[in-house]
Amino acid sequence: MSYTGPGFEPPHTRRSRLRRPLTVAVAALVPGALLGWVVYEAVGGSGGAGGAAVSSSAVRTPAEATSRAASSPAAPSPSAPSPSDDRKVPGPEASATSPASGPLSGKVVVIDPGHNPGNFQHTSEINRTVDIGTGRKECDTTGTSTNDGYIEARFTLDVSRRLRELLQAQGATVELTQDEDRAFGPCIDERARIGNAAKADAVVSVHADGSGAGNRGFHVILPAAVSQGAADTRDIVAPSRELGERIAGSFVRVTGSAPSNYVGNGTGLVTRGDLGGLNLSTVPKVFIECGNMRDTKDAALLTSGAWRQKAAQGISEGIVSFLRG
């Protein structure tokens, strides 16, 4: 469709036929123009710093629009993970979110995801030894994996991230010793120092075991009474045991998993004095081996996103119970 330029003058014979429609159109436009001018003046179009003032409620940024859409009942929940997928790493905004008010307000929890996916590329660094008070041990290890190749470091990060969400929802301040934000490690002595520096009310190191097939179940590792070199756990033995017992009890209830059938004599509790992360801690701390990755039945649980959510819930409820007394 073509149209004429601005200098086009229609024939006089047609002008009389167009006069009435044009008059009506102009008459209809005038009130609209006046209304627009009134609105412009009302929002400060002729004043201020020389620009039109725009109501913040009238314009949304793309981020605000996305947030609004996500909060709509019809939108899927962004925090609902796929049953078999790892929990995604939160973005900068999620990481900076202040803890919610709740029963754990004022409490500090440090979660220690065992190992690090990057350890496999940094074997020389993690093989160097560090002082754990009772001797020297490797800085860190690569951890174990299922027979199908699901590595422990992925499992521990996923459970730890889920656990962080649950505890933050209760009002706790939560810190992870690593969140796949470093190339390897940290070393076991540094992991202990992170909890100590945070003055944590509770520290939990999340792991999965690599025992033989047929060995099933979880167990919680408690610190032994150690006083040697840089290690002195005497003040934390009792509160750590209470923390461990509460986690073990809630883990059974929430996950349905049984205590280990190969260590702990059916109690789900094991005491050790050879772990640097426990020996060097000055705050209540335990390890939890959530299951045995080398047993096919346990592996089926550990590789399930739905079960990992239950594991996080079981650990969380134990921590909450401990912190609330």
CSV table of C-alpha atoms in Angstrom, one decimal:
chain,number,residue,atom,x,y,z
A,1,MET,CA,0.0,0.0,0.0
A,2,SER,CA,1.4,3.4,-1.0
A,3,TYR,CA,0.5,6.8,0.3
A,4,THR,CA,1.2,10.4,-0.8
A,5,GLY,CA,3.7,12.7,0.6
A,6,PRO,CA,3.1,15.7,3.0
A,7,GLY,CA,2.5,18.1,0.0
A,8,PHE,CA,-0.3,16.2,-1.4
A,9,GLU,CA,-3.5,18.2,-1.9
A,10,PRO,CA,-6.6,16.2,-2.6
A,11,PRO,CA,-9.0,17.3,-5.3
A,12,HIS,CA,-11.5,20.0,-4.3
A,13,THR,CA,-14.3,17.7,-5.5
A,14,ARG,CA,-13.5,15.2,-2.7
A,15,ARG,CA,-13.0,17.7,0.1
A,16,SER,CA,-16.6,18.2,0.8
A,17,ARG,CA,-17.1,14.5,1.2
A,18,LEU,CA,-14.3,14.2,3.8
A,19,ARG,CA,-15.1,17.3,5.9
A,20,ARG,CA,-17.6,15.7,8.2
A,21,PRO,CA,-15.5,12.6,9.1
A,22,LEU,CA,-12.5,14.7,9.7
A,23,THR,CA,-14.4,17.1,11.9
A,24,VAL,CA,-15.7,14.2,14.0
A,25,ALA,CA,-12.2,12.7,14.3
A,26,VAL,CA,-10.6,16.0,15.4
A,27,ALA,CA,-13.4,16.5,17.9
A,28,ALA,CA,-12.8,13.0,19.3
A,29,LEU,CA,-9.0,13.6,19.6
A,30,VAL,CA,-9.2,16.9,21.5
A,31,PRO,CA,-10.5,15.5,24.8
A,32,GLY,CA,-7.9,12.7,24.7
A,33,ALA,CA,-5.1,15.2,24.2
A,34,LEU,CA,-6.4,17.3,27.0
A,35,LEU,CA,-6.6,14.3,29.3
A,36,GLY,CA,-3.0,13.3,28.4
A,37,TRP,CA,-1.8,16.8,29.2
A,38,VAL,CA,-3.6,16.7,32.6
A,39,VAL,CA,-2.0,13.4,33.5
A,40,TYR,CA,1.4,14.6,32.4
A,41,GLU,CA,1.1,17.7,34.6
A,42,ALA,CA,-0.1,15.6,37.5
A,43,VAL,CA,3.0,13.4,37.5
A,44,GLY,CA,5.3,16.4,37.3
A,45,GLY,CA,6.0,16.6,33.6
A,46,SER,CA,6.6,20.4,33.6
A,47,GLY,CA,8.7,20.6,36.7
A,48,GLY,CA,11.6,19.0,38.6
A,49,ALA,CA,14.9,18.4,36.9
A,50,GLY,CA,13.6,19.0,33.4
A,51,GLY,CA,12.4,15.5,32.8
A,52,ALA,CA,9.1,13.8,33.2
A,53,ALA,CA,8.6,12.1,36.5
A,54,VAL,CA,7.4,8.5,36.1
A,55,SER,CA,5.5,6.6,38.7
A,56,SER,CA,7.5,3.6,39.9
A,57,SER,CA,4.3,1.6,40.2
A,58,ALA,CA,3.5,2.2,36.5
A,59,VAL,CA,6.8,0.9,35.1
A,60,ARG,CA,8.5,-2.4,35.9
A,61,THR,CA,12.0,-3.4,35.0
A,62,PRO,CA,12.5,-6.8,33.3
A,63,ALA,CA,13.8,-8.2,36.6
A,64,GLU,CA,10.7,-7.0,38.4
A,65,ALA,CA,8.5,-8.5,35.8
A,66,THR,CA,10.3,-11.8,36.0
A,67,SER,CA,10.0,-11.7,39.8
A,68,ARG,CA,6.3,-11.0,39.6
A,69,ALA,CA,5.8,-13.8,37.1
A,70,ALA,CA,7.7,-16.2,39.3
A,71,SER,CA,5.4,-15.3,42.2
A,72,SER,CA,2.3,-16.0,40.2
A,73,PRO,CA,0.4,-19.1,41.3
A,74,ALA,CA,0.5,-20.4,37.8
A,75,ALA,CA,4.3,-20.2,37.6
A,76,PRO,CA,6.4,-23.3,38.6
A,77,SER,CA,8.4,-22.9,41.8
A,78,PRO,CA,12.1,-22.0,41.0
A,79,SER,CA,13.3,-23.8,44.1
A,80,ALA,CA,11.8,-27.1,43.3
A,81,PRO,CA,14.6,-29.4,42.0
A,82,SER,CA,14.2,-32.3,39.6
A,83,PRO,CA,14.3,-35.6,41.7
A,84,SER,CA,17.6,-36.7,40.2
A,85,ASP,CA,19.3,-33.3,39.6
A,86,ASP,CA,21.8,-31.5,41.8
A,87,ARG,CA,20.5,-28.4,43.5
A,88,LYS,CA,21.7,-25.4,41.4
A,89,VAL,CA,24.1,-22.9,42.8
A,90,PRO,CA,22.3,-19.8,44.0
A,91,GLY,CA,23.1,-16.6,42.2
A,92,PRO,CA,24.6,-13.5,43.8
A,93,GLU,CA,21.2,-12.2,44.9
A,94,ALA,CA,20.3,-15.4,46.6
A,95,SER,CA,23.7,-15.6,48.4
A,96,ALA,CA,23.3,-12.0,49.7
A,97,THR,CA,19.8,-12.6,51.1
A,98,SER,CA,19.6,-12.0,54.8
A,99,PRO,CA,18.5,-14.9,57.0
A,100,ALA,CA,14.7,-14.9,57.6
A,101,SER,CA,13.4,-14.3,61.1
A,102,GLY,CA,12.7,-17.6,62.9
A,103,PRO,CA,13.5,-19.8,65.8
A,104,LEU,CA,17.2,-19.9,64.8
A,105,SER,CA,17.7,-16.2,64.5
A,106,GLY,CA,21.1,-15.3,65.9
A,107,LYS,CA,22.4,-18.8,65.5
A,108,VAL,CA,25.4,-19.6,63.2
A,109,VAL,CA,25.7,-22.9,61.4
A,110,VAL,CA,28.6,-23.9,59.3
A,111,ILE,CA,28.1,-26.7,56.8
A,112,ASP,CA,31.1,-28.5,55.5
A,113,PRO,CA,30.5,-30.2,52.1
A,114,GLY,CA,33.1,-33.0,52.1
A,115,HIS,CA,35.8,-32.9,49.4
A,116,ASN,CA,35.5,-30.8,46.3
A,117,PRO,CA,34.8,-31.7,42.6
A,118,GLY,CA,38.0,-29.9,41.7
A,119,ASN,CA,40.2,-32.1,43.9
A,120,PHE,CA,40.6,-34.6,41.0
A,121,GLN,CA,42.5,-31.9,39.0
A,122,HIS,CA,44.7,-30.9,42.0
A,123,THR,CA,46.0,-34.1,43.5
A,124,SER,CA,49.5,-32.7,44.2
A,125,GLU,CA,48.0,-29.9,46.3
A,126,ILE,CA,45.6,-32.1,48.2
A,127,ASN,CA,48.2,-34.8,48.9
A,128,ARG,CA,50.4,-32.5,50.9
A,129,THR,CA,50.1,-33.2,54.7
A,130,VAL,CA,48.8,-30.9,57.4
A,131,ASP,CA,49.1,-31.0,61.2
A,132,ILE,CA,45.9,-32.4,62.9
A,133,GLY,CA,47.3,-32.4,66.4
A,134,THR,CA,47.7,-36.1,66.8
A,135,GLY,CA,49.9,-36.4,63.7
A,136,ARG,CA,49.8,-35.4,60.0
A,137,LYS,CA,47.3,-36.2,57.3
A,138,GLU,CA,46.6,-35.3,53.7
A,139,CYS,CA,45.2,-31.9,53.1
A,140,ASP,CA,42.1,-33.4,51.5
A,141,THR,CA,41.1,-36.4,49.3
A,142,THR,CA,39.0,-36.8,46.2
A,143,GLY,CA,36.3,-38.8,48.1
A,144,THR,CA,34.5,-41.9,46.7
A,145,SER,CA,31.8,-42.4,44.1
A,146,THR,CA,29.1,-44.8,43.1
A,147,ASN,CA,29.9,-47.7,40.7
A,148,ASP,CA,28.2,-45.6,38.0
A,149,GLY,CA,30.5,-42.6,38.6
A,150,TYR,CA,28.4,-40.2,40.8
A,151,ILE,CA,31.1,-38.6,42.9
A,152,GLU,CA,30.8,-38.0,46.6
A,153,ALA,CA,31.8,-34.3,46.1
A,154,ARG,CA,28.7,-33.7,44.0
A,155,PHE,CA,26.5,-35.5,46.6
A,156,THR,CA,27.9,-33.5,49.5
A,157,LEU,CA,27.5,-30.1,47.7
A,158,ASP,CA,23.9,-30.9,46.7
A,159,VAL,CA,22.8,-32.0,50.2
A,160,SER,CA,24.7,-29.0,51.8
A,161,ARG,CA,22.9,-26.5,49.5
A,162,ARG,CA,19.5,-28.0,50.3
A,163,LEU,CA,20.5,-28.0,54.0
A,164,ARG,CA,21.5,-24.3,53.8
A,165,GLU,CA,18.1,-23.4,52.4
A,166,LEU,CA,16.2,-25.2,55.2
A,167,LEU,CA,18.3,-23.6,57.9
A,168,GLN,CA,18.1,-20.1,56.5
A,169,ALA,CA,14.3,-20.5,56.4
A,170,GLN,CA,14.5,-21.1,60.2
A,171,GLY,CA,16.4,-17.8,60.6
A,172,ALA,CA,20.0,-19.2,61.0
A,173,THR,CA,23.0,-17.6,59.5
A,174,VAL,CA,24.6,-20.3,57.4
A,175,GLU,CA,28.1,-20.6,55.9
A,176,LEU,CA,29.5,-23.3,53.7
A,177,THR,CA,33.2,-24.1,53.9
A,178,GLN,CA,33.2,-24.4,50.1
A,179,ASP,CA,30.5,-23.9,47.5
A,180,GLU,CA,32.5,-25.0,44.4
A,181,ASP,CA,33.9,-21.5,44.6
A,182,ARG,CA,37.5,-22.5,44.8
A,183,ALA,CA,39.7,-24.8,42.7
A,184,PHE,CA,40.2,-27.5,45.4
A,185,GLY,CA,39.9,-28.1,49.1
A,186,PRO,CA,39.9,-26.4,51.6
A,187,CYS,CA,42.3,-28.5,53.6
A,188,ILE,CA,41.0,-30.3,56.6
A,189,ASP,CA,42.7,-27.9,59.0
A,190,GLU,CA,41.2,-24.9,57.2
A,191,ARG,CA,37.8,-26.5,57.3
A,192,ALA,CA,38.1,-26.6,61.1
A,193,ARG,CA,39.3,-23.0,61.2
A,194,ILE,CA,36.3,-21.8,59.2
A,195,GLY,CA,33.9,-23.1,61.8
A,196,ASN,CA,36.0,-21.8,64.7
A,197,ALA,CA,36.3,-18.3,63.1
A,198,ALA,CA,32.6,-18.1,62.6
A,199,LYS,CA,32.0,-19.0,66.3
A,200,ALA,CA,29.5,-21.5,65.0
A,201,ASP,CA,26.9,-22.9,67.3
A,202,ALA,CA,27.0,-26.1,65.3
A,203,VAL,CA,29.1,-27.5,62.4
A,204,VAL,CA,28.2,-30.5,60.3
A,205,SER,CA,30.5,-32.1,57.7
A,206,VAL,CA,28.5,-33.9,55.0
A,207,HIS,CA,29.9,-37.1,53.5
A,208,ALA,CA,29.0,-40.5,51.9
A,209,ASP,CA,31.0,-43.6,52.6
A,210,GLY,CA,32.9,-45.9,50.3
A,211,SER,CA,32.8,-49.2,52.1
A,212,GLY,CA,32.2,-52.7,50.6
A,213,ALA,CA,29.0,-53.9,48.9
A,214,GLY,CA,26.5,-55.1,51.4
A,215,ASN,CA,27.5,-52.5,54.0
A,216,ARG,CA,24.6,-50.2,54.3
A,217,GLY,CA,23.2,-47.4,56.3
A,218,PHE,CA,24.3,-44.0,57.7
A,219,HIS,CA,26.5,-43.2,60.7
A,220,VAL,CA,27.4,-40.0,62.5
A,221,ILE,CA,31.0,-39.5,63.6
A,222,LEU,CA,31.7,-37.8,66.9
A,223,PRO,CA,35.0,-36.3,68.1
A,224,ALA,CA,37.0,-38.2,70.6
A,225,ALA,CA,38.5,-36.5,73.6
A,226,VAL,CA,41.8,-35.4,72.2
A,227,SER,CA,44.4,-33.1,73.8
A,228,GLN,CA,47.6,-33.2,71.8
A,229,GLY,CA,49.5,-30.5,69.9
A,230,ALA,CA,47.1,-28.1,68.3
A,231,ALA,CA,44.1,-30.3,69.0
A,232,ASP,CA,42.0,-30.0,72.2
A,233,THR,CA,38.4,-31.3,71.8
A,234,ARG,CA,37.7,-31.7,75.5
A,235,ASP,CA,35.2,-28.8,75.7
A,236,ILE,CA,33.3,-29.9,72.6
A,237,VAL,CA,33.0,-33.7,73.2
A,238,ALA,CA,29.7,-33.5,75.2
A,239,PRO,CA,27.8,-30.9,73.0
A,240,SER,CA,29.1,-32.6,69.8
A,241,ARG,CA,27.7,-36.0,71.1
A,242,GLU,CA,24.3,-34.3,71.8
A,243,LEU,CA,24.4,-32.8,68.3
A,244,GLY,CA,25.2,-36.1,66.7
A,245,GLU,CA,22.5,-38.0,68.6
A,246,ARG,CA,19.8,-35.5,67.6
A,247,ILE,CA,20.9,-35.7,63.9
A,248,ALA,CA,21.0,-39.5,64.0
A,249,GLY,CA,17.5,-39.7,65.5
A,250,SER,CA,15.9,-37.2,63.0
A,251,PHE,CA,17.8,-38.8,60.1
A,252,VAL,CA,16.2,-42.2,60.8
A,253,ARG,CA,12.8,-40.7,61.1
A,254,VAL,CA,12.9,-38.5,58.0
A,255,THR,CA,14.8,-40.7,55.5
A,256,GLY,CA,13.7,-44.1,56.7
A,257,SER,CA,17.4,-45.2,56.5
A,258,ALA,CA,18.7,-47.5,59.1
A,259,PRO,CA,21.9,-46.9,61.1
A,260,SER,CA,25.0,-48.5,59.7
A,261,ASN,CA,25.2,-52.3,59.7
A,262,TYR,CA,29.0,-52.3,59.6
A,263,VAL,CA,30.2,-49.7,62.2
A,264,GLY,CA,28.7,-48.3,65.4
A,265,ASN,CA,27.0,-51.5,66.6
A,266,GLY,CA,23.6,-50.4,65.3
A,267,THR,CA,23.7,-47.1,67.1
A,268,GLY,CA,24.6,-45.0,64.1
A,269,LEU,CA,27.2,-43.3,66.2
A,270,VAL,CA,31.0,-43.7,65.9
A,271,THR,CA,33.7,-41.9,67.9
A,272,ARG,CA,37.1,-41.1,66.2
A,273,GLY,CA,40.2,-39.2,67.1
A,274,ASP,CA,42.0,-39.3,63.7
A,275,LEU,CA,40.0,-36.7,61.7
A,276,GLY,CA,41.6,-33.3,61.5
A,277,GLY,CA,38.2,-31.6,60.9
A,278,LEU,CA,37.1,-32.8,64.3
A,279,ASN,CA,40.4,-32.7,66.2
A,280,LEU,CA,41.0,-29.0,65.4
A,281,SER,CA,37.5,-27.8,66.0
A,282,THR,CA,36.7,-25.6,69.0
A,283,VAL,CA,33.0,-25.6,68.4
A,284,PRO,CA,30.4,-28.5,68.4
A,285,LYS,CA,31.0,-30.5,65.3
A,286,VAL,CA,30.1,-33.9,63.8
A,287,PHE,CA,30.5,-35.7,60.5
A,288,ILE,CA,27.7,-37.6,58.9
A,289,GLU,CA,28.2,-40.4,56.4
A,290,CYS,CA,24.8,-40.5,54.8
A,291,GLY,CA,25.1,-43.9,53.2
A,292,ASN,CA,27.5,-46.2,51.4
A,293,MET,CA,28.1,-45.2,47.7
A,294,ARG,CA,29.5,-48.7,46.9
A,295,ASP,CA,26.4,-50.6,47.8
A,296,THR,CA,23.9,-50.6,45.0
A,297,LYS,CA,20.8,-50.2,47.3
A,298,ASP,CA,22.3,-47.3,49.2
A,299,ALA,CA,23.6,-45.8,45.9
A,300,ALA,CA,20.0,-45.8,44.5
A,301,LEU,CA,19.1,-43.5,47.4
A,302,LEU,CA,22.1,-41.3,47.3
A,303,THR,CA,21.6,-40.6,43.5
A,304,SER,CA,17.9,-39.6,44.0
A,305,GLY,CA,17.2,-35.9,44.3
A,306,ALA,CA,14.0,-36.7,46.3
A,307,TRP,CA,16.0,-38.7,48.8
A,308,ARG,CA,18.8,-36.1,49.1
A,309,GLN,CA,16.1,-33.6,50.1
A,310,LYS,CA,15.0,-36.0,52.8
A,311,ALA,CA,18.6,-36.3,53.9
A,312,ALA,CA,18.9,-32.5,54.2
A,313,GLN,CA,15.6,-32.4,56.1
A,314,GLY,CA,16.8,-35.0,58.5
A,315,ILE,CA,20.1,-33.3,59.2
A,316,SER,CA,18.3,-29.9,59.5
A,317,GLU,CA,15.8,-31.1,62.0
A,318,GLY,CA,18.6,-32.6,64.1
A,319,ILE,CA,20.4,-29.3,64.1
A,320,VAL,CA,17.3,-27.3,64.9
A,321,SER,CA,16.5,-29.6,67.8
A,322,PHE,CA,20.1,-29.2,69.1
A,323,LEU,CA,20.1,-25.4,68.9
A,324,ARG,CA,16.7,-25.0,70.4
A,325,GLY,CA,17.6,-27.3,73.3
